[in-house]
Amino acid sequence: MSSANGPSRRDVVKGGGAIIGGGVLAGCLDDLSSGVVSNDGGEGDSYTVHIEPAGDVTFDSTPRRWVAENASWADMGVALGMDAPSAVVLTAEYRTWQYEDVPGVSVDTDEITSLWQDGISKELLYDLDADVHFIDPNYMTNLIPNWEQDDVDEIAERVAPFCGNTSFSTYPWHEAYPYFGLYEATEKVAQVFQRTDRFQALSTFHDEVVAEIQERLPPESQRPDIALLSPESTDPDAFYPYRLGDTTAYKHWHDLGVGDALDGSNLQSFTSNRGSIDYEPLLEIDPEIICLYTDQYRPSEEFRDTYLDTLQEHDTASQLRAVENGEVYPAGAMYQGPILHLANLERAARQLYSETFGEDEQLYDRERLGAIVNGET
């Protein structure tokens, strides 16, 4: 276990024994377009990755133990063939059912630590002793109670750097630096783990899958608007609204060309004001399709029994067009990396365009994806 009172293993340069003042070091900007600042290319040589908001992050060797902010970053590492992260903020939000039919890919969340235990303690991060934290440092100081910049600096110096970028939703404290697209973030992870070959294969595979799906979509004028909501319970009288934004949580919806049914309303996204709505504004909007972010993954039959049947039996909810027509679907996981995105994309395509995509049609090749993840192609 690392100690807060002395240098950690990250403070000793491999082979040299010299003490370095922290996990985040300055480097010369040789190639900002790729994000890799410097890399001598030899086994065990240090290299630097540029990632906002941390800047230039130098690694003495390729990280092995790692921590992820959420399932988005966890899935990025897994998609590059890494073992599962040691910890994420909340393991309950890491939906791993999408891995079940991808050969050679398996994650057991029971073996992953939840960082959130009535807050996040520095002691836990010392105990985990990771080589890298894919966590936005500003996430720690703005959303985690009792964390200050000095605490982030201490862990970055004594344990490992923070080099994530919170990109699944928008926040006021994020305005000074860019949000990453899903594959922009994955490329950064690939640079850190030195697996850019697998990233290139993943990126090519993704582009081909999305292009093939989009070729089959109806004209833009025939594509639906959806209302993204999170029910407050399984028998809801209120919902948390989500606006269809540009961040990674909504990538699969944009790939499918859908619109936001809440456009034109004064409703803000739950992530902006933590507000909820009842049925009155929903009746005014009367969306043609409702997609629900729920507390856990449920197969289609269980989802219908839990939510759609309940809404259809509700005096007010049953008046909604989407409920009356049975157009209420799971929204998929909000946190998504390359593999989870493909699963979300496939399911959403089948739901929204059922006349085009068969209920059991596979829209991406699991065998090829597994081969990419496992470095076989």
mmCIF file of C-alpha atoms in Angstrom:
data_model
loop_
_atom_site.group_PDB
_atom_site.id
_atom_site.type_symbol
_atom_site.label_atom_id
_atom_site.label_comp_id
_atom_site.label_asym_id
_atom_site.label_seq_id
_atom_site.Cartn_x
_atom_site.Cartn_y
_atom_site.Cartn_z
ATOM 1 C CA MET A 1 0.000 0.000 0.000
ATOM 2 C CA SER A 2 1.239 3.480 -0.844
ATOM 3 C CA SER A 3 1.766 5.946 1.952
ATOM 4 C CA ALA A 4 0.632 9.550 2.111
ATOM 5 C CA ASN A 5 3.826 10.368 3.997
ATOM 6 C CA GLY A 6 6.403 9.193 1.489
ATOM 7 C CA PRO A 7 7.068 8.617 -2.208
ATOM 8 C CA SER A 8 5.080 5.910 -3.940
ATOM 9 C CA ARG A 9 6.223 3.452 -6.592
ATOM 10 C CA ARG A 10 5.211 6.072 -9.189
ATOM 11 C CA ASP A 11 7.836 8.452 -7.755
ATOM 12 C CA VAL A 12 10.703 6.201 -8.797
ATOM 13 C CA VAL A 13 11.660 6.181 -12.457
ATOM 14 C CA LYS A 14 12.035 2.634 -13.718
ATOM 15 C CA GLY A 15 15.706 1.690 -13.920
ATOM 16 C CA GLY A 16 16.963 5.075 -12.736
ATOM 17 C CA GLY A 17 15.863 5.431 -9.139
ATOM 18 C CA ALA A 18 15.530 9.207 -9.419
ATOM 19 C CA ILE A 19 12.692 10.912 -7.533
ATOM 20 C CA ILE A 20 10.149 12.815 -9.620
ATOM 21 C CA GLY A 21 7.956 15.514 -8.136
ATOM 22 C CA GLY A 22 4.589 14.222 -9.328
ATOM 23 C CA GLY A 23 2.555 12.034 -11.640
ATOM 24 C CA VAL A 24 1.868 14.838 -14.151
ATOM 25 C CA LEU A 25 5.036 16.104 -15.833
ATOM 26 C CA ALA A 26 5.680 18.777 -18.451
ATOM 27 C CA GLY A 27 6.669 17.576 -21.922
ATOM 28 C CA CYS A 28 7.521 19.070 -25.279
ATOM 29 C CA LEU A 29 4.556 19.188 -27.641
ATOM 30 C CA ASP A 30 5.894 17.087 -30.507
ATOM 31 C CA ASP A 31 2.505 16.032 -31.879
ATOM 32 C CA LEU A 32 -0.596 17.694 -30.446
ATOM 33 C CA SER A 33 -2.748 16.336 -33.263
ATOM 34 C CA SER A 34 -2.323 12.779 -32.010
ATOM 35 C CA GLY A 35 -2.143 13.692 -28.326
ATOM 36 C CA VAL A 36 1.043 11.687 -27.851
ATOM 37 C CA VAL A 37 3.545 14.281 -26.724
ATOM 38 C CA SER A 38 6.666 12.145 -26.504
ATOM 39 C CA ASN A 39 7.534 8.485 -26.723
ATOM 40 C CA ASP A 40 11.049 7.159 -27.064
ATOM 41 C CA GLY A 41 9.580 3.936 -28.358
ATOM 42 C CA GLY A 42 11.551 1.431 -26.310
ATOM 43 C CA GLU A 43 10.301 -1.026 -23.721
ATOM 44 C CA GLY A 44 10.078 0.757 -20.384
ATOM 45 C CA ASP A 45 10.741 4.238 -21.833
ATOM 46 C CA SER A 46 8.614 7.079 -20.533
ATOM 47 C CA TYR A 47 6.012 8.682 -22.774
ATOM 48 C CA THR A 48 3.560 11.548 -22.472
ATOM 49 C CA VAL A 49 -0.098 11.825 -23.450
ATOM 50 C CA HIS A 50 -1.889 15.160 -23.753
ATOM 51 C CA ILE A 51 -5.408 14.956 -22.306
ATOM 52 C CA GLU A 52 -7.582 17.845 -21.179
ATOM 53 C CA PRO A 53 -7.985 19.110 -18.506
ATOM 54 C CA ALA A 54 -4.893 17.467 -16.993
ATOM 55 C CA GLY A 55 -2.637 18.539 -19.861
ATOM 56 C CA ASP A 56 0.548 16.557 -20.450
ATOM 57 C CA VAL A 57 0.590 13.330 -18.441
ATOM 58 C CA THR A 58 3.832 11.334 -18.399
ATOM 59 C CA PHE A 59 4.008 7.586 -17.758
ATOM 60 C CA ASP A 60 7.187 5.767 -16.790
ATOM 61 C CA SER A 61 5.755 2.503 -18.148
ATOM 62 C CA THR A 62 2.461 1.238 -19.508
ATOM 63 C CA PRO A 63 -0.216 1.267 -16.759
ATOM 64 C CA ARG A 64 -1.668 -2.047 -15.652
ATOM 65 C CA ARG A 65 -3.866 -1.257 -12.642
ATOM 66 C CA TRP A 66 -6.401 1.423 -13.458
ATOM 67 C CA VAL A 67 -9.485 3.182 -12.125
ATOM 68 C CA ALA A 68 -12.338 4.589 -14.235
ATOM 69 C CA GLU A 69 -14.738 7.415 -13.467
ATOM 70 C CA ASN A 70 -17.703 5.494 -14.856
ATOM 71 C CA ALA A 71 -18.695 2.707 -17.218
ATOM 72 C CA SER A 72 -17.843 4.835 -20.267
ATOM 73 C CA TRP A 73 -14.148 4.872 -19.415
ATOM 74 C CA ALA A 74 -14.280 1.311 -18.102
ATOM 75 C CA ASP A 75 -15.700 0.111 -21.418
ATOM 76 C CA MET A 76 -13.037 2.008 -23.358
ATOM 77 C CA GLY A 77 -10.289 0.090 -21.587
ATOM 78 C CA VAL A 78 -12.081 -3.248 -21.906
ATOM 79 C CA ALA A 79 -12.662 -2.589 -25.625
ATOM 80 C CA LEU A 80 -8.894 -2.222 -25.989
ATOM 81 C CA GLY A 81 -8.358 -5.642 -24.428
ATOM 82 C CA MET A 82 -7.418 -4.475 -20.940
ATOM 83 C CA ASP A 83 -8.521 -6.337 -17.835
ATOM 84 C CA ALA A 84 -11.441 -4.672 -16.064
ATOM 85 C CA PRO A 85 -10.634 -1.602 -13.967
ATOM 86 C CA SER A 86 -9.950 -2.039 -10.279
ATOM 87 C CA ALA A 87 -12.719 0.434 -9.468
ATOM 88 C CA VAL A 88 -15.388 2.734 -10.869
ATOM 89 C CA VAL A 89 -17.367 5.337 -8.968
ATOM 90 C CA LEU A 90 -20.498 3.147 -8.923
ATOM 91 C CA THR A 91 -20.398 -0.472 -10.056
ATOM 92 C CA ALA A 92 -24.223 -0.556 -10.202
ATOM 93 C CA GLU A 93 -24.048 1.801 -13.191
ATOM 94 C CA TYR A 94 -21.721 -0.510 -15.127
ATOM 95 C CA ARG A 95 -24.091 -2.607 -17.285
ATOM 96 C CA THR A 96 -22.079 -5.572 -18.518
ATOM 97 C CA TRP A 97 -24.787 -7.686 -20.186
ATOM 98 C CA GLN A 98 -23.630 -6.336 -23.570
ATOM 99 C CA TYR A 99 -20.390 -8.323 -23.229
ATOM 100 C CA GLU A 100 -22.095 -11.699 -22.963
ATOM 101 C CA ASP A 101 -22.142 -12.487 -26.694
ATOM 102 C CA VAL A 102 -18.746 -10.969 -27.584
ATOM 103 C CA PRO A 103 -16.172 -13.805 -27.663
ATOM 104 C CA GLY A 104 -13.373 -13.452 -25.158
ATOM 105 C CA VAL A 105 -14.908 -10.461 -23.363
ATOM 106 C CA SER A 106 -16.128 -10.818 -19.796
ATOM 107 C CA VAL A 107 -16.342 -8.457 -16.831
ATOM 108 C CA ASP A 108 -17.481 -9.399 -13.332
ATOM 109 C CA THR A 109 -18.540 -6.240 -11.515
ATOM 110 C CA ASP A 110 -18.419 -8.159 -8.214
ATOM 111 C CA GLU A 111 -14.640 -7.984 -8.572
ATOM 112 C CA ILE A 112 -14.665 -4.202 -9.133
ATOM 113 C CA THR A 113 -14.659 -1.774 -6.217
ATOM 114 C CA SER A 114 -17.207 1.026 -5.962
ATOM 115 C CA LEU A 115 -15.309 4.207 -5.177
ATOM 116 C CA TRP A 116 -18.454 5.809 -3.817
ATOM 117 C CA GLN A 117 -18.920 4.749 -0.202
ATOM 118 C CA ASP A 118 -20.709 7.752 1.344
ATOM 119 C CA GLY A 119 -18.212 9.816 -0.602
ATOM 120 C CA ILE A 120 -14.822 8.925 -2.047
ATOM 121 C CA SER A 121 -11.938 8.611 0.373
ATOM 122 C CA LYS A 122 -8.285 9.216 -0.353
ATOM 123 C CA GLU A 123 -7.509 6.162 1.772
ATOM 124 C CA LEU A 124 -9.371 3.929 -0.700
ATOM 125 C CA LEU A 125 -7.401 5.362 -3.615
ATOM 126 C CA TYR A 126 -4.181 4.684 -1.714
ATOM 127 C CA ASP A 127 -5.328 1.112 -1.103
ATOM 128 C CA LEU A 128 -6.223 0.566 -4.771
ATOM 129 C CA ASP A 129 -2.758 1.819 -5.766
ATOM 130 C CA ALA A 130 -3.665 2.307 -9.423
ATOM 131 C CA ASP A 131 -1.247 3.300 -12.171
ATOM 132 C CA VAL A 132 -3.726 5.741 -13.706
ATOM 133 C CA HIS A 133 -7.094 7.267 -12.787
ATOM 134 C CA PHE A 134 -9.310 7.929 -15.804
ATOM 135 C CA ILE A 135 -11.215 10.506 -13.779
ATOM 136 C CA ASP A 136 -11.642 14.180 -14.608
ATOM 137 C CA PRO A 137 -9.857 16.075 -11.796
ATOM 138 C CA ASN A 138 -12.582 18.726 -11.956
ATOM 139 C CA TYR A 139 -15.191 16.023 -11.411
ATOM 140 C CA MET A 140 -13.507 15.289 -8.094
ATOM 141 C CA THR A 141 -13.431 18.902 -6.915
ATOM 142 C CA ASN A 142 -16.907 19.864 -8.166
ATOM 143 C CA LEU A 143 -19.045 16.770 -7.557
ATOM 144 C CA ILE A 144 -17.353 14.810 -4.769
ATOM 145 C CA PRO A 145 -17.872 16.193 -1.252
ATOM 146 C CA ASN A 146 -14.819 17.358 0.682
ATOM 147 C CA TRP A 147 -12.399 17.120 -2.226
ATOM 148 C CA GLU A 148 -10.171 20.135 -2.945
ATOM 149 C CA GLN A 149 -7.466 20.635 -5.535
ATOM 150 C CA ASP A 150 -4.831 19.831 -2.900
ATOM 151 C CA ASP A 151 -6.410 16.383 -2.468
ATOM 152 C CA VAL A 152 -6.309 15.736 -6.225
ATOM 153 C CA ASP A 153 -2.676 16.883 -6.349
ATOM 154 C CA GLU A 154 -1.761 14.618 -3.450
ATOM 155 C CA ILE A 155 -3.215 11.487 -5.064
ATOM 156 C CA ALA A 156 -1.756 12.416 -8.469
ATOM 157 C CA GLU A 157 1.687 12.740 -6.877
ATOM 158 C CA ARG A 158 1.605 9.869 -4.394
ATOM 159 C CA VAL A 159 -0.426 7.319 -6.373
ATOM 160 C CA ALA A 160 -1.152 8.086 -10.041
ATOM 161 C CA PRO A 161 -2.404 10.926 -12.240
ATOM 162 C CA PHE A 162 -6.007 11.880 -12.925
ATOM 163 C CA CYS A 163 -6.418 12.079 -16.692
ATOM 164 C CA GLY A 164 -10.103 11.691 -17.514
ATOM 165 C CA ASN A 165 -12.542 14.097 -19.108
ATOM 166 C CA THR A 166 -16.183 14.010 -17.989
ATOM 167 C CA SER A 167 -17.971 13.772 -21.338
ATOM 168 C CA PHE A 168 -21.253 11.928 -20.806
ATOM 169 C CA SER A 169 -23.091 15.123 -19.811
ATOM 170 C CA THR A 170 -22.532 18.885 -19.651
ATOM 171 C CA TYR A 171 -21.548 20.857 -16.554
ATOM 172 C CA PRO A 172 -20.827 24.575 -15.913
ATOM 173 C CA TRP A 173 -17.354 23.786 -14.577
ATOM 174 C CA HIS A 174 -16.467 22.104 -17.883
ATOM 175 C CA GLU A 175 -16.784 25.248 -20.010
ATOM 176 C CA ALA A 176 -13.064 26.073 -20.057
ATOM 177 C CA TYR A 177 -11.988 22.901 -21.877
ATOM 178 C CA PRO A 178 -13.510 20.687 -24.591
ATOM 179 C CA TYR A 179 -15.710 17.657 -24.184
ATOM 180 C CA PHE A 180 -14.425 14.517 -25.858
ATOM 181 C CA GLY A 181 -16.423 12.531 -28.346
ATOM 182 C CA LEU A 182 -16.623 8.820 -27.566
ATOM 183 C CA TYR A 183 -13.829 7.864 -29.936
ATOM 184 C CA GLU A 184 -11.736 10.905 -29.026
ATOM 185 C CA ALA A 185 -11.780 9.697 -25.431
ATOM 186 C CA THR A 186 -11.102 6.103 -26.459
ATOM 187 C CA GLU A 187 -8.084 7.237 -28.460
ATOM 188 C CA LYS A 188 -6.675 8.893 -25.330
ATOM 189 C CA VAL A 189 -7.129 5.655 -23.400
ATOM 190 C CA ALA A 190 -5.416 3.776 -26.243
ATOM 191 C CA GLN A 191 -2.485 6.186 -26.107
ATOM 192 C CA VAL A 192 -2.164 5.714 -22.353
ATOM 193 C CA PHE A 193 -2.270 1.909 -22.660
ATOM 194 C CA GLN A 194 -0.176 1.999 -25.882
ATOM 195 C CA ARG A 195 -2.815 0.081 -27.819
ATOM 196 C CA THR A 196 -3.380 2.444 -30.708
ATOM 197 C CA ASP A 197 -3.458 -0.462 -33.182
ATOM 198 C CA ARG A 198 -6.558 -1.864 -31.497
ATOM 199 C CA PHE A 199 -8.048 1.616 -31.376
ATOM 200 C CA GLN A 200 -7.631 2.005 -35.127
ATOM 201 C CA ALA A 201 -9.310 -1.366 -35.697
ATOM 202 C CA LEU A 202 -12.170 -0.430 -33.344
ATOM 203 C CA SER A 203 -12.619 2.943 -35.022
ATOM 204 C CA THR A 204 -12.755 1.387 -38.491
ATOM 205 C CA PHE A 205 -15.230 -1.258 -37.308
ATOM 206 C CA HIS A 206 -17.430 1.408 -35.693
ATOM 207 C CA ASP A 207 -17.476 3.555 -38.820
ATOM 208 C CA GLU A 208 -18.456 0.587 -40.984
ATOM 209 C CA VAL A 209 -21.274 -0.504 -38.644
ATOM 210 C CA VAL A 210 -22.725 2.998 -38.329
ATOM 211 C CA ALA A 211 -22.513 3.596 -42.083
ATOM 212 C CA GLU A 212 -24.308 0.318 -42.857
ATOM 213 C CA ILE A 213 -27.098 1.128 -40.395
ATOM 214 C CA GLN A 214 -27.489 4.691 -41.631
ATOM 215 C CA GLU A 215 -27.784 3.503 -45.235
ATOM 216 C CA ARG A 216 -30.955 1.652 -44.229
ATOM 217 C CA LEU A 217 -32.589 4.468 -42.259
ATOM 218 C CA PRO A 218 -35.717 6.145 -43.648
ATOM 219 C CA PRO A 219 -35.508 9.752 -44.928
ATOM 220 C CA GLU A 220 -34.929 12.392 -42.254
ATOM 221 C CA SER A 221 -38.534 13.568 -42.482
ATOM 222 C CA GLN A 222 -39.688 10.083 -41.418
ATOM 223 C CA ARG A 223 -37.412 9.720 -38.408
ATOM 224 C CA PRO A 224 -39.007 10.052 -34.969
ATOM 225 C CA ASP A 225 -38.561 12.466 -32.085
ATOM 226 C CA ILE A 226 -38.011 10.805 -28.716
ATOM 227 C CA ALA A 227 -38.502 11.934 -25.133
ATOM 228 C CA LEU A 228 -35.663 10.771 -22.876
ATOM 229 C CA LEU A 229 -36.893 10.361 -19.319
ATOM 230 C CA SER A 230 -35.876 8.634 -16.122
ATOM 231 C CA PRO A 231 -38.825 7.475 -13.967
ATOM 232 C CA GLU A 232 -38.605 8.264 -10.277
ATOM 233 C CA SER A 233 -39.857 4.731 -9.502
ATOM 234 C CA THR A 234 -41.321 1.677 -11.189
ATOM 235 C CA ASP A 235 -44.779 3.217 -10.622
ATOM 236 C CA PRO A 236 -43.904 6.803 -11.464
ATOM 237 C CA ASP A 237 -45.821 10.029 -10.995
ATOM 238 C CA ALA A 238 -42.738 12.074 -11.883
ATOM 239 C CA PHE A 239 -39.819 11.827 -14.294
ATOM 240 C CA TYR A 240 -36.384 13.323 -14.654
ATOM 241 C CA PRO A 241 -36.065 14.770 -18.178
ATOM 242 C CA TYR A 242 -32.931 14.526 -20.314
ATOM 243 C CA ARG A 243 -32.316 16.733 -23.321
ATOM 244 C CA LEU A 244 -30.797 15.101 -26.382
ATOM 245 C CA GLY A 245 -27.339 16.668 -26.147
ATOM 246 C CA ASP A 246 -24.067 16.260 -28.003
ATOM 247 C CA THR A 247 -22.196 14.365 -25.292
ATOM 248 C CA THR A 248 -21.291 10.676 -25.346
ATOM 249 C CA ALA A 249 -24.463 9.542 -23.557
ATOM 250 C CA TYR A 250 -26.506 10.379 -26.658
ATOM 251 C CA LYS A 251 -24.249 9.138 -29.432
ATOM 252 C CA HIS A 252 -26.445 6.196 -30.476
ATOM 253 C CA TRP A 253 -29.478 8.478 -30.831
ATOM 254 C CA HIS A 254 -27.562 10.858 -33.083
ATOM 255 C CA ASP A 255 -26.274 7.927 -35.132
ATOM 256 C CA LEU A 256 -29.915 6.979 -35.733
ATOM 257 C CA GLY A 257 -30.934 10.509 -36.704
ATOM 258 C CA VAL A 258 -33.674 10.977 -34.109
ATOM 259 C CA GLY A 259 -34.853 14.323 -32.764
ATOM 260 C CA ASP A 260 -35.567 15.600 -29.262
ATOM 261 C CA ALA A 261 -39.288 15.622 -28.455
ATOM 262 C CA LEU A 262 -38.577 18.137 -25.666
ATOM 263 C CA ASP A 263 -37.331 20.764 -28.152
ATOM 264 C CA GLY A 264 -39.508 23.847 -27.940
ATOM 265 C CA SER A 265 -40.308 23.262 -24.284
ATOM 266 C CA ASN A 266 -38.680 25.107 -21.400
ATOM 267 C CA LEU A 267 -37.579 21.857 -19.814
ATOM 268 C CA GLN A 268 -33.928 21.590 -18.845
ATOM 269 C CA SER A 269 -31.946 18.399 -18.612
ATOM 270 C CA PHE A 270 -31.860 16.777 -15.185
ATOM 271 C CA THR A 271 -28.083 17.070 -15.204
ATOM 272 C CA SER A 272 -28.437 20.874 -15.379
ATOM 273 C CA ASN A 273 -30.896 21.593 -12.590
ATOM 274 C CA ARG A 274 -31.755 18.237 -10.945
ATOM 275 C CA GLY A 275 -35.420 18.979 -11.635
ATOM 276 C CA SER A 276 -38.323 16.610 -12.251
ATOM 277 C CA ILE A 277 -41.621 16.881 -14.115
ATOM 278 C CA ASP A 278 -45.040 15.352 -13.641
ATOM 279 C CA TYR A 279 -47.558 14.311 -16.298
ATOM 280 C CA GLU A 280 -48.908 17.784 -17.032
ATOM 281 C CA PRO A 281 -45.988 18.983 -19.207
ATOM 282 C CA LEU A 282 -45.674 15.503 -20.718
ATOM 283 C CA LEU A 283 -49.305 15.644 -21.849
ATOM 284 C CA GLU A 284 -48.636 19.032 -23.462
ATOM 285 C CA ILE A 285 -45.641 17.631 -25.364
ATOM 286 C CA ASP A 286 -47.305 14.243 -25.977
ATOM 287 C CA PRO A 287 -44.208 12.541 -27.397
ATOM 288 C CA GLU A 288 -44.633 9.830 -29.999
ATOM 289 C CA ILE A 289 -41.878 7.736 -28.395
ATOM 290 C CA ILE A 290 -40.631 7.628 -24.800
ATOM 291 C CA CYS A 291 -37.277 6.096 -23.911
ATOM 292 C CA LEU A 292 -36.564 5.452 -20.249
ATOM 293 C CA TYR A 293 -33.288 5.461 -18.372
ATOM 294 C CA THR A 294 -33.932 2.928 -15.631
ATOM 295 C CA ASP A 295 -32.188 1.785 -12.461
ATOM 296 C CA GLN A 296 -31.072 -1.518 -13.976
ATOM 297 C CA TYR A 297 -31.023 -3.525 -17.165
ATOM 298 C CA ARG A 298 -34.220 -5.472 -17.820
ATOM 299 C CA PRO A 299 -34.920 -7.837 -20.727
ATOM 300 C CA SER A 300 -37.770 -6.702 -22.992
ATOM 301 C CA GLU A 301 -40.468 -8.801 -21.323
ATOM 302 C CA GLU A 302 -39.473 -7.635 -17.849
ATOM 303 C CA PHE A 303 -39.245 -4.028 -19.029
ATOM 304 C CA ARG A 304 -42.762 -4.215 -20.410
ATOM 305 C CA ASP A 305 -44.111 -5.780 -17.211
ATOM 306 C CA THR A 306 -42.321 -3.228 -15.036
ATOM 307 C CA TYR A 307 -42.971 -0.006 -16.951
ATOM 308 C CA LEU A 308 -45.193 -0.155 -20.031
ATOM 309 C CA ASP A 309 -48.007 -2.170 -18.457
ATOM 310 C CA THR A 310 -47.912 0.082 -15.393
ATOM 311 C CA LEU A 311 -48.104 3.243 -17.512
ATOM 312 C CA GLN A 312 -50.948 1.850 -19.601
ATOM 313 C CA GLU A 313 -52.928 1.180 -16.422
ATOM 314 C CA HIS A 314 -52.252 4.682 -15.047
ATOM 315 C CA ASP A 315 -55.208 7.094 -15.400
ATOM 316 C CA THR A 316 -53.059 9.959 -16.707
ATOM 317 C CA ALA A 317 -50.089 8.195 -18.271
ATOM 318 C CA SER A 318 -52.414 6.098 -20.434
ATOM 319 C CA GLN A 319 -53.451 9.303 -22.235
ATOM 320 C CA LEU A 320 -49.964 9.788 -23.648
ATOM 321 C CA ARG A 321 -49.665 8.854 -27.315
ATOM 322 C CA ALA A 322 -46.453 6.863 -26.743
ATOM 323 C CA VAL A 323 -48.032 4.861 -23.933
ATOM 324 C CA GLU A 324 -51.259 4.236 -25.815
ATOM 325 C CA ASN A 325 -49.313 2.961 -28.847
ATOM 326 C CA GLY A 326 -46.863 0.896 -26.814
ATOM 327 C CA GLU A 327 -43.936 3.058 -27.940
ATOM 328 C CA VAL A 328 -42.093 3.057 -24.602
ATOM 329 C CA TYR A 329 -38.599 1.574 -24.660
ATOM 330 C CA PRO A 330 -35.459 1.294 -22.558
ATOM 331 C CA ALA A 331 -33.004 4.081 -23.368
ATOM 332 C CA GLY A 332 -29.947 1.929 -22.803
ATOM 333 C CA ALA A 333 -27.004 2.783 -20.614
ATOM 334 C CA MET A 334 -26.082 6.458 -20.278
ATOM 335 C CA TYR A 335 -22.440 5.503 -19.828
ATOM 336 C CA GLN A 336 -21.053 3.924 -22.966
ATOM 337 C CA GLY A 337 -17.706 3.163 -24.532
ATOM 338 C CA PRO A 338 -17.176 1.408 -27.892
ATOM 339 C CA ILE A 339 -18.767 -1.958 -27.003
ATOM 340 C CA LEU A 340 -21.674 -0.610 -24.966
ATOM 341 C CA HIS A 341 -22.390 1.944 -27.691
ATOM 342 C CA LEU A 342 -22.712 -0.750 -30.363
ATOM 343 C CA ALA A 343 -25.121 -2.687 -28.152
ATOM 344 C CA ASN A 344 -27.167 0.448 -27.443
ATOM 345 C CA LEU A 345 -27.165 1.346 -31.139
ATOM 346 C CA GLU A 346 -28.374 -2.073 -32.224
ATOM 347 C CA ARG A 347 -31.173 -2.236 -29.680
ATOM 348 C CA ALA A 348 -32.341 1.323 -30.381
ATOM 349 C CA ALA A 349 -32.356 0.679 -34.150
ATOM 350 C CA ARG A 350 -34.534 -2.395 -33.690
ATOM 351 C CA GLN A 351 -36.919 -0.487 -31.405
ATOM 352 C CA LEU A 352 -37.307 2.727 -33.395
ATOM 353 C CA TYR A 353 -37.146 1.244 -36.892
ATOM 354 C CA SER A 354 -38.757 -2.141 -36.405
ATOM 355 C CA GLU A 355 -39.985 -2.235 -40.018
ATOM 356 C CA THR A 356 -36.370 -2.004 -41.198
ATOM 357 C CA PHE A 357 -34.395 -3.957 -38.607
ATOM 358 C CA GLY A 358 -35.585 -7.355 -37.452
ATOM 359 C CA GLU A 359 -36.166 -8.012 -33.764
ATOM 360 C CA ASP A 360 -33.284 -10.492 -33.621
ATOM 361 C CA GLU A 361 -31.121 -9.081 -36.424
ATOM 362 C CA GLN A 362 -27.486 -8.619 -35.452
ATOM 363 C CA LEU A 363 -26.239 -5.279 -36.717
ATOM 364 C CA TYR A 364 -22.590 -5.810 -35.827
ATOM 365 C CA ASP A 365 -20.308 -8.835 -36.055
ATOM 366 C CA ARG A 366 -19.596 -10.142 -32.538
ATOM 367 C CA GLU A 367 -16.820 -12.433 -33.745
ATOM 368 C CA ARG A 368 -14.965 -9.610 -35.457
ATOM 369 C CA LEU A 369 -15.437 -7.320 -32.461
ATOM 370 C CA GLY A 370 -14.088 -9.997 -30.116
ATOM 371 C CA ALA A 371 -11.079 -10.511 -32.387
ATOM 372 C CA ILE A 372 -10.321 -6.762 -32.294
ATOM 373 C CA VAL A 373 -10.642 -6.591 -28.510
ATOM 374 C CA ASN A 374 -8.347 -9.592 -28.101
ATOM 375 C CA GLY A 375 -5.744 -8.265 -30.537
ATOM 376 C CA GLU A 376 -6.331 -10.957 -33.157
ATOM 377 C CA THR A 377 -6.841 -8.566 -36.054
#
